[in-house]
Coordinates of C-alpha atoms in Angstrom, one line a residue:
X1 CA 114.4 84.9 53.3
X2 CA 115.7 88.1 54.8
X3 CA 114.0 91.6 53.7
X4 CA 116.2 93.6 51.6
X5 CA 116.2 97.7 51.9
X6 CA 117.7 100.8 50.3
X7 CA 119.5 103.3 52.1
X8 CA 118.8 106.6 50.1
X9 CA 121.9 109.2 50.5
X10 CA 120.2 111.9 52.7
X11 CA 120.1 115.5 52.6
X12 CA 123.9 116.3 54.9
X13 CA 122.8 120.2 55.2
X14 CA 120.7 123.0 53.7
X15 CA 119.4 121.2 50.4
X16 CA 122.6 120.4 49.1
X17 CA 122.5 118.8 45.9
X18 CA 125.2 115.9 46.1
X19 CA 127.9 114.8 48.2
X20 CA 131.7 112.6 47.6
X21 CA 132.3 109.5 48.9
X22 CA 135.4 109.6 51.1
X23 CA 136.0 106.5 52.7
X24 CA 133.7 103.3 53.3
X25 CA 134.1 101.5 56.8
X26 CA 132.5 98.3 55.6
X27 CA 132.4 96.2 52.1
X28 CA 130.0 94.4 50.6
X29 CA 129.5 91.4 52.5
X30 CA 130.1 92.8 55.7
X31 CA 127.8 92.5 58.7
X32 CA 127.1 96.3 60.3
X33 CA 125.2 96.9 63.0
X34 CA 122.5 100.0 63.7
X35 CA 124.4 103.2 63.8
X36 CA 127.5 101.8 63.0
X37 CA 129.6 104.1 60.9
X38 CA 128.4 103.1 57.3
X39 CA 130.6 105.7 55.0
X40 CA 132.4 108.8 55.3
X41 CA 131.1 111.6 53.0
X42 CA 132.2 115.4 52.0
X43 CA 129.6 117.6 51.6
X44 CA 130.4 121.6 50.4
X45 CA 130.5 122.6 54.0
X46 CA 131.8 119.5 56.0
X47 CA 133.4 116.0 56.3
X48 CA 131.2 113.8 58.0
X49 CA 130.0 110.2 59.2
X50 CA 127.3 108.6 57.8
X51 CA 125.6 106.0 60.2
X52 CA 123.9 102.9 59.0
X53 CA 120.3 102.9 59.1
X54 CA 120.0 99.3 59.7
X55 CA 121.2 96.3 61.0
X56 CA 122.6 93.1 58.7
X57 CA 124.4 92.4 55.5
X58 CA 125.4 94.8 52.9
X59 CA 124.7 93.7 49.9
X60 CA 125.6 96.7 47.3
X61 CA 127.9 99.7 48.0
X62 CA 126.7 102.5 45.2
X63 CA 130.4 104.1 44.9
X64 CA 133.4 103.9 45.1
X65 CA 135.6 106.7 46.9
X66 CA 135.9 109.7 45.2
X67 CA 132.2 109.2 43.5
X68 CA 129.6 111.8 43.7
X69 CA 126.4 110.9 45.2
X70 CA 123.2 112.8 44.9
X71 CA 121.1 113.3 47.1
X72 CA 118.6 110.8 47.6
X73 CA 119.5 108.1 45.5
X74 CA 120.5 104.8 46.7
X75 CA 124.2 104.6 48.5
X76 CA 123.6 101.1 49.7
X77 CA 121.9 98.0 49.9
X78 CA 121.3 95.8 53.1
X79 CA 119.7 92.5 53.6
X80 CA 118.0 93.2 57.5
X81 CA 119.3 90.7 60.1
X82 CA 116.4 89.6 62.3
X83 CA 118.3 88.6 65.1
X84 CA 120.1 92.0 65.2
X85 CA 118.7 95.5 66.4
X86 CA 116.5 97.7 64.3
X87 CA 114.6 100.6 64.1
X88 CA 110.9 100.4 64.8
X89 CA 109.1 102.3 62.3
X90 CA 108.2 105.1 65.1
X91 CA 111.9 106.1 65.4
X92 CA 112.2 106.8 61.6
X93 CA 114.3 110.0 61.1
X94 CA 112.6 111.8 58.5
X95 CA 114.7 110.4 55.9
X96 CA 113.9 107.8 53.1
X97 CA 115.2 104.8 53.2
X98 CA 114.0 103.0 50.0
X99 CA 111.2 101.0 50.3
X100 CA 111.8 97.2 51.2
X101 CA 112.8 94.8 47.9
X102 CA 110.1 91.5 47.3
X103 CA 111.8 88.8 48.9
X104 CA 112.3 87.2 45.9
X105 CA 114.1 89.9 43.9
X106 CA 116.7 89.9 47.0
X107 CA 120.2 89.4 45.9
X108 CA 121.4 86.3 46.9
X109 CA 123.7 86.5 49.8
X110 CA 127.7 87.0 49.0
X111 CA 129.8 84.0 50.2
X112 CA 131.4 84.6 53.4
X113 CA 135.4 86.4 52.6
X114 CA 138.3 84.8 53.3
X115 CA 139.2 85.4 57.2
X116 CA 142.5 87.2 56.2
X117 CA 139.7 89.9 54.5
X118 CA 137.7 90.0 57.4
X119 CA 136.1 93.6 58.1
X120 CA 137.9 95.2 60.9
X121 CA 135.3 96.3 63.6
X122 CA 134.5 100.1 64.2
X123 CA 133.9 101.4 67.2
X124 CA 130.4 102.4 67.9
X125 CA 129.8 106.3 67.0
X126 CA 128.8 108.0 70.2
X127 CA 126.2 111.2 69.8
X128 CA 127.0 114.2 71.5
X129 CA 124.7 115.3 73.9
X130 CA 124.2 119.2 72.0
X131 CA 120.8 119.2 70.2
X132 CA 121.5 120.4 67.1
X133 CA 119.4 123.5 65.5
X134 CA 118.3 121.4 62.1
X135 CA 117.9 118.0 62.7
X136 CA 116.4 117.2 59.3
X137 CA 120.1 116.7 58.2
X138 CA 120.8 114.2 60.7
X139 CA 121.0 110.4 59.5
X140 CA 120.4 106.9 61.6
X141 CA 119.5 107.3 64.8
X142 CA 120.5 110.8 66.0
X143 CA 117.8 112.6 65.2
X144 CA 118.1 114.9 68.0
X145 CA 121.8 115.2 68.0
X146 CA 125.0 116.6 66.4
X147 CA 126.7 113.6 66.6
X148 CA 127.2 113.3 62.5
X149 CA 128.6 117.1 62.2
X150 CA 130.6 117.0 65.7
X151 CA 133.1 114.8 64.5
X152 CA 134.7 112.2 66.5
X153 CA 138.1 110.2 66.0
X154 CA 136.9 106.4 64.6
X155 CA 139.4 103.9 65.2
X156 CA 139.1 102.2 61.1
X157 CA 141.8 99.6 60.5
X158 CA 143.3 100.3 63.6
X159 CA 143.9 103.8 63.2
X160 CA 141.7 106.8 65.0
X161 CA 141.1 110.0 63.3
X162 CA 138.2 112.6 62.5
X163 CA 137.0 112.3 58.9
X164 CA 138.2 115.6 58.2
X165 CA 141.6 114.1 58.7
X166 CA 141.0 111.1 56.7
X167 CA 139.6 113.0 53.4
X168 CA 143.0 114.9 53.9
X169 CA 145.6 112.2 54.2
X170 CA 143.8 110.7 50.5
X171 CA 144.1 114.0 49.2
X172 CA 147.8 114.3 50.5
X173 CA 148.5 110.8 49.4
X174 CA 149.2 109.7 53.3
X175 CA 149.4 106.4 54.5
X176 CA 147.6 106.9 58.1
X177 CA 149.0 103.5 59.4
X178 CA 152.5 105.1 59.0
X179 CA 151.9 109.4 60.3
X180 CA 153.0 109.4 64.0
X181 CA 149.7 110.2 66.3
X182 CA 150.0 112.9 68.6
X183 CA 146.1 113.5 69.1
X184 CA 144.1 112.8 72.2
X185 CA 144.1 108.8 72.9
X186 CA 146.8 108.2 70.2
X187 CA 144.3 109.9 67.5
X188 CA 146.3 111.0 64.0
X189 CA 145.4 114.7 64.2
X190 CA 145.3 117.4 61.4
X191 CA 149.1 118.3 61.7
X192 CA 150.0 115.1 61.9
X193 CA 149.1 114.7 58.7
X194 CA 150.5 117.4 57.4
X195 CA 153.5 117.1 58.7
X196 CA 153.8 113.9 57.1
X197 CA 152.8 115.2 53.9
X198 CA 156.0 117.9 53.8
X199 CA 158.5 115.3 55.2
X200 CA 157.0 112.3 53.0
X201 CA 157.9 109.8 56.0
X202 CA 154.3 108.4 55.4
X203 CA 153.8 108.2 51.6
X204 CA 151.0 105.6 49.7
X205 CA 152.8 102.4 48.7
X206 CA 156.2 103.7 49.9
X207 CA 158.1 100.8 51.2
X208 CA 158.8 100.8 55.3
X209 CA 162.2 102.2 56.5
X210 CA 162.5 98.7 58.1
X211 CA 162.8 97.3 54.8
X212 CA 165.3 100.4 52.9
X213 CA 168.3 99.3 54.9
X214 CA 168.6 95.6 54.6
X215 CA 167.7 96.3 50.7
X216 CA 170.5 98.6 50.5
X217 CA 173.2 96.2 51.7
X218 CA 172.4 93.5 49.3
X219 CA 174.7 94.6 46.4
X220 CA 172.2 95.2 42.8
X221 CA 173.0 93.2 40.0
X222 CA 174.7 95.1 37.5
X223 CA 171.7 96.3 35.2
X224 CA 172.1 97.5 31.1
X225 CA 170.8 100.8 31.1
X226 CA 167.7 100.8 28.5
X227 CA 167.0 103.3 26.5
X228 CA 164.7 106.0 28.0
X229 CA 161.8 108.0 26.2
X230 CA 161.8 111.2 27.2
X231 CA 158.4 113.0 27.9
X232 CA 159.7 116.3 28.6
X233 CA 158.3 118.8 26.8
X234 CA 160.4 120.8 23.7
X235 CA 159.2 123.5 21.3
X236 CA 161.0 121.6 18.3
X237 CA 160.0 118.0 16.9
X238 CA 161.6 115.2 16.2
X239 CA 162.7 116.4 12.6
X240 CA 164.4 120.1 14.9
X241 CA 161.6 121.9 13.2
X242 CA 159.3 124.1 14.9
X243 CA 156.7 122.0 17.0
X244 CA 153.2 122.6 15.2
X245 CA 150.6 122.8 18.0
X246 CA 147.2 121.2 17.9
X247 CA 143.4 121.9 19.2
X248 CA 142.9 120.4 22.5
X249 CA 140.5 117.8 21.2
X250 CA 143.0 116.5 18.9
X251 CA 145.1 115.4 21.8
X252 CA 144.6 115.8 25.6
X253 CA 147.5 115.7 27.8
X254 CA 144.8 116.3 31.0
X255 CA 141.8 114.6 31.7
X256 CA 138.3 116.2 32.5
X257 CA 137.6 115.4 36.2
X258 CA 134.9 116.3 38.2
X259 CA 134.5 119.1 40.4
X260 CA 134.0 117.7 44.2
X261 CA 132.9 119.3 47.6
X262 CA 133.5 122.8 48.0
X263 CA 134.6 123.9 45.0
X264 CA 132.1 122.2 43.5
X265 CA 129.5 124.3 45.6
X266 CA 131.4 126.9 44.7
X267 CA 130.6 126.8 41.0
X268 CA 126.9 126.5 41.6
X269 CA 126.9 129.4 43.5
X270 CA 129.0 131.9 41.4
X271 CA 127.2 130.9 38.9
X272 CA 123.8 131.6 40.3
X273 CA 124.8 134.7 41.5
X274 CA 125.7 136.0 38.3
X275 CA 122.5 135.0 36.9
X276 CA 120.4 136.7 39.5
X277 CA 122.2 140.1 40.7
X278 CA 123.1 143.4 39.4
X279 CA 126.6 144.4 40.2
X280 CA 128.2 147.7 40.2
X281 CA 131.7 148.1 41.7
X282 CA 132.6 151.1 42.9
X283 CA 136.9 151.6 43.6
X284 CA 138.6 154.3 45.9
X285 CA 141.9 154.4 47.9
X286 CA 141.9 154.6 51.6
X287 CA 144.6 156.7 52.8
X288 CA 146.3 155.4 55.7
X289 CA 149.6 157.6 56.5
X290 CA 148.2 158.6 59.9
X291 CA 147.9 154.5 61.5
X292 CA 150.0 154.5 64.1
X293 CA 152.5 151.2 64.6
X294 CA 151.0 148.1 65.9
X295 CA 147.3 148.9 63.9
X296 CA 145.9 145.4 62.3
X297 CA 145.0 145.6 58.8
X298 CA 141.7 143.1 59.3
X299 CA 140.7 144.6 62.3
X300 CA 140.6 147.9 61.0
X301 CA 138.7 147.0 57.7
X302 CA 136.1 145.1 59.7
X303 CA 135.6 148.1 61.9
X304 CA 135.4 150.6 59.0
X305 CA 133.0 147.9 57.7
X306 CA 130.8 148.3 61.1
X307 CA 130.9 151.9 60.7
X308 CA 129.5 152.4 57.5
X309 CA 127.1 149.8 57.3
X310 CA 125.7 152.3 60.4
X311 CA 125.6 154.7 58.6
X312 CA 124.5 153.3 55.8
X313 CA 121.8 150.8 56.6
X314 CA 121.1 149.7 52.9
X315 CA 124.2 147.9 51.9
X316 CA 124.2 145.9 55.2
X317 CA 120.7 144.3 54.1
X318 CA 119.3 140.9 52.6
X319 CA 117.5 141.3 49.3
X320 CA 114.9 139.2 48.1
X321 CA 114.7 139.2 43.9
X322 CA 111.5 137.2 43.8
X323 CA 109.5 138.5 46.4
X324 CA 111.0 142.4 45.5
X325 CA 111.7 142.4 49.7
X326 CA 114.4 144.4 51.4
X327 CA 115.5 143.3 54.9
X328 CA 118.1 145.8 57.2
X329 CA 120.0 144.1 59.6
X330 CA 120.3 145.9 63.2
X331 CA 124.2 143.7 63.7
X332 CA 126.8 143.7 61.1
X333 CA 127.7 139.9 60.8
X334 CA 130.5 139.3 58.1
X335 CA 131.0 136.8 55.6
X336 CA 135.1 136.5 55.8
X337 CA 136.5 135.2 52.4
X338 CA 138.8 132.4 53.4
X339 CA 140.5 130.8 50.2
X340 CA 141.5 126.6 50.7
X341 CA 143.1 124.6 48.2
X342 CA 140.0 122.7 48.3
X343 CA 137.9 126.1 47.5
X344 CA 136.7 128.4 49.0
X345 CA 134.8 129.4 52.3
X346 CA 132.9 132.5 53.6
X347 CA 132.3 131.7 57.6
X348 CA 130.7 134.5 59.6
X349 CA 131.9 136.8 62.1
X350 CA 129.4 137.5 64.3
X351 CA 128.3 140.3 65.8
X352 CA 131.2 142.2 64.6
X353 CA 129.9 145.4 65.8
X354 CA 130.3 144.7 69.4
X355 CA 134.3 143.4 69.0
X356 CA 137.0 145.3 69.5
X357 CA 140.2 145.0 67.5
X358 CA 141.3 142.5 69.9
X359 CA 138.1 140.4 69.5
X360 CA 138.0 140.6 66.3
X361 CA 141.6 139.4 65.7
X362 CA 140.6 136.3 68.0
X363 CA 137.1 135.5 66.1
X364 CA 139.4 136.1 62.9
X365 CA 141.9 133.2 63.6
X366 CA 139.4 130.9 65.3
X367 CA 137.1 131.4 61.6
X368 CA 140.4 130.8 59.9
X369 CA 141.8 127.5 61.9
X370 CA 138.4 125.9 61.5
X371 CA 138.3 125.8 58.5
X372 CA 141.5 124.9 57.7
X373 CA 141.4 122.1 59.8
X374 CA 137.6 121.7 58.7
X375 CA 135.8 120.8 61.6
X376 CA 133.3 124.5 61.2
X377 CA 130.1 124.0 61.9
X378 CA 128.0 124.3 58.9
X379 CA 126.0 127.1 60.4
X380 CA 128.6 129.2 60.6
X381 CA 129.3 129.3 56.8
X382 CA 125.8 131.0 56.1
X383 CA 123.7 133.9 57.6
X384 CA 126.2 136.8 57.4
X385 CA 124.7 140.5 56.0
X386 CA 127.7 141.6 54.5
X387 CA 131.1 139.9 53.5
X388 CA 134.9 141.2 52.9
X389 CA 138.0 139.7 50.4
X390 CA 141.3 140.5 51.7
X391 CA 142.6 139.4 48.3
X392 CA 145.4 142.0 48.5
X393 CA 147.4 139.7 51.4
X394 CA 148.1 137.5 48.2
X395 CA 148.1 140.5 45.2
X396 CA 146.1 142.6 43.3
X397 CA 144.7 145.9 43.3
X398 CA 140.9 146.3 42.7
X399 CA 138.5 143.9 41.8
X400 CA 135.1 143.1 41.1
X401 CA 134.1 140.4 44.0
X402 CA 130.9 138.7 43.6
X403 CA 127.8 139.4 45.5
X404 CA 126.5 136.5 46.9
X405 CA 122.1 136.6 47.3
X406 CA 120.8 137.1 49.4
X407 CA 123.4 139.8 50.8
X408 CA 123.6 143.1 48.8
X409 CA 127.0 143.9 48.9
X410 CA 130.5 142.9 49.3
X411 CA 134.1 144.7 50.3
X412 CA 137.3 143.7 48.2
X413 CA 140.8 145.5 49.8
X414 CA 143.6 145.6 47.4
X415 CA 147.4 145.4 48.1
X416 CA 148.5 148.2 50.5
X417 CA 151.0 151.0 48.7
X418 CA 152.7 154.2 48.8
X419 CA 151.8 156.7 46.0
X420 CA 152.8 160.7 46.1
X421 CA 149.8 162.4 47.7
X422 CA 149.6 166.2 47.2
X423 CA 149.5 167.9 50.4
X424 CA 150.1 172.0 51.3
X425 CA 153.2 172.9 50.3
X426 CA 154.3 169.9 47.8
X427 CA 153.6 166.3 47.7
X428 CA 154.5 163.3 50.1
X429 CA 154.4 159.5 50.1
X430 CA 151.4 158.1 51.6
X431 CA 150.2 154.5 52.0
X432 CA 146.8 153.5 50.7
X433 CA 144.6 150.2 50.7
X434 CA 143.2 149.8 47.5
X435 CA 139.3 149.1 48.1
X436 CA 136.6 147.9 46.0
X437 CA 132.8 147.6 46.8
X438 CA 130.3 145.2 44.5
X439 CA 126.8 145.8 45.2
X440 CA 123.3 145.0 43.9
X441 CA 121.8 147.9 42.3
X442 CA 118.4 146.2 42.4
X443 CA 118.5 147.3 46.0
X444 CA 120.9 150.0 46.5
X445 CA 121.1 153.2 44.9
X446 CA 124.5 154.6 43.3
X447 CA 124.3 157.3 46.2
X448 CA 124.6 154.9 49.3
X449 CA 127.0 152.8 47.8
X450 CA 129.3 155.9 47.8
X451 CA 128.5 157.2 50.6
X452 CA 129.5 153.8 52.5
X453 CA 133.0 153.5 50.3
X454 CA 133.3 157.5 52.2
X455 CA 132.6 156.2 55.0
X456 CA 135.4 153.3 55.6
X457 CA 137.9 155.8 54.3
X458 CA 137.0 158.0 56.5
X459 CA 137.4 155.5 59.7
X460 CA 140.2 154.0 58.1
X461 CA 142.1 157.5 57.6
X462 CA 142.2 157.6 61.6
X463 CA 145.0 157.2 63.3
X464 CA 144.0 154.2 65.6

């Protein structure tokens, strides 16, 4: 009888906890070969590929999409073809596969599927040749490679696209087989999906346009309108009185779901840095009647950033609550707040004390396009010193933005105004930016937190 083995959901990237099935590429039954793609998961950071570990029959599929997997336990079950390549115990990536079910306790084999419900065959995941910096969140055989995180276009029912793309059409409720490809080799990128999303030309379940026009020249039988129960809402009941309203558990209109992927990272971390730091916000307006035209709001507040994290080394710092350790950081890398309807993401601009406004603009967009189209590396949405929310493009005025560990403190900026500023002689109309700085007074003093609010008004009060 064939050996039966577990295939344990690995760790997809820095210890996180859990991650959501997006898509499966095979069913149970299904023959897959070594590093075939197995399943396509969504992580907090990422979208990505999951390679099978072994070669044969899958016997159990732990999930269905949309589940939420944790880490390490069993996502599937595979009875090992003999006559098929596997991996010899010396190439074993680090991961755990489950150990190997008694031959007797194996499931027995599913009968063959109809041939109509035969699998369609995927095409072989090629790695790329970058090594990647942490390969202990690499699965199957690319140890040594980024080929999970470096995502490539998978032709799946005779459709290519990127994961990314494919957890977006489900979420957007496309139909890929119907959004017009425009991608490299006939690939259904981002756009494309989008763009079938706002025109609805590619809807789940909507019926071809082939089919609408015949259809409509058939004249309908005349139908007897039935009577139709209303479910909009009304303030009055049925007896015109005054509609009494009722605890939520009495009757729930909505249904608890689950928090998935980024948001749902997002939750464990706000809430873990709520239960660790000491904020303090301190608020201030910068004044900024001298800009001259042409001046670019981000650019300037990263620079003002730059300069006061000079000259004030302590709130540009990693803080360590455990250990009582303080480390200063010789670059300014910042965290840019980038809000998704999936949730949202801080990726780092680096070395943002050696860009100019022009190079910060550029790393800016690039930060933002990446991760709206989510193929950012997950190394980029970690390691910054010091992070800025530009919550004021959307509204708002000041704010208390959370401080994420180990970092020590973050920048909010408010919605630009005019208010009357006194000045010799009378008073004029001046525009301000609204700013707000959270930091943690474990390991920054009152003092240096004001004296690096000064500091960005000061750079910011420049003309250019």
């Amino acid at each position: 009888m064939s050996q039966t083995k577990n295939f344990n959901l690995p760790d997809l990237g820095e210890g996180l906890p859990d991650a959501t099935i997006v898509e499966w590429f095979v069913k149970e039954g299904d023959v897959i070969k070594l590093d075939e793609p197995l399943v396509s998961m969504e992580t907090a950071k990422a979208v990505v590929e999951v390679p099978s570990p072994f070669s044969g029959t899958v016997l159990k599929l732990s999930g269905a999409a949309g589940d939420i997997i944790t880490t390490g336990a069993v996502l599937a079950s595979f009875a090992l073809d003999p006559n098929l390549p596997q991996r010899a115990d010396g190439q074993d990536t680090g991961h755990s596969h489950g150990h190997a079910a008694p031959a007797a306790a194996a499931a027995p084999t599913p009968p063959p599927l109809p041939t109509a419900a035969a699998p369609v065959a995927a095409e072989e995941a090629k790695p790329a040749a970058a090594e990647r910096d942490d390969a202990g969140t690499v699965v199957g055989a690319m140890q040594s490679s980024n080929a999970v995180h470096a995502e490539q276009a998978l032709a799946v029912g005779g459709v290519k696209a990127v994961p990314a793309v494919r957890a977006t059409a489900r979420k957007l409720g496309v139909d890929l087989s119907r959004v017009r490809a425009t991608g490299a080799d006939g690939a259904v990128t981002m756009a494309d999906v989008k763009q079938a999303a706002a025109d609805g030309s590619a809807k789940i379940g909507a019926a071809p346009a082939a089919v609408a026009a015949p259809a409509a020249a058939a004249p309908a039988p005349a139908q007897v309108a039935a009577p139709v129960q209303s479910d909009a809402r009304t303030p009055l009941s049925a007896a015109g009185k005054p509609m009494r309203t009722q605890p939520p558990g009495v009757v729930a209109k909505g249904q608890p779901e689950p928090l998935k992927g980024v948001r749902r990272n997002m939750a464990r971390v706000m809430a873990d840095a709520h239960s660790k730091v000491v904020p303090t916000t301190l608020n201030d307006d910068a004044d900024i009647h001298a800009w001259l035209p042409g001046n670019d709001v981000t650019a300037r507040l990263v620079r003002s950033i730059v300069v006061a994290a000079q000259k004030v080394p302590a709130m540009n710092a990693w803080f360590d609550g455990e250990a009582l350790t303080r480390t200063l950081h010789a670059q300014v890398d910042i965290g840019i707040a980038v809000d998704t309807d999936d949730g949202l993401f801080v990726p780092a601009l680096r070395n943002a004390d050696m860009l100019d406004a022009r190079g910060i603009r550029e790393g800016v967009n690039r930060l933002r396009e990446q991760v709206e189209a989510r193929s950012i590396a997950a190394s980029e949405l970690s390691g910054y010193t010091i992070s800025l929310s530009n919550f004021g493009m959307f509204a708002g005025r000041y704010a208390t933005p959370v401080v994420v560990p180990p970092c020590v403190a973050i920048v909010g900026a408010g919605r630009a105004r005019h208010q009357m500023t006194p000045v010799m002689g009378g008073v004029e109309a001046h525009k301000v930016i609204p700013l707000s700085v959270t930091f943690d007074h474990r390991a920054a003093t009152g003092g240096e937190a004001a004296r690096f609010l000064r500091a960005m008004m000061d750079d910011l009060a420049l003309a250019s």
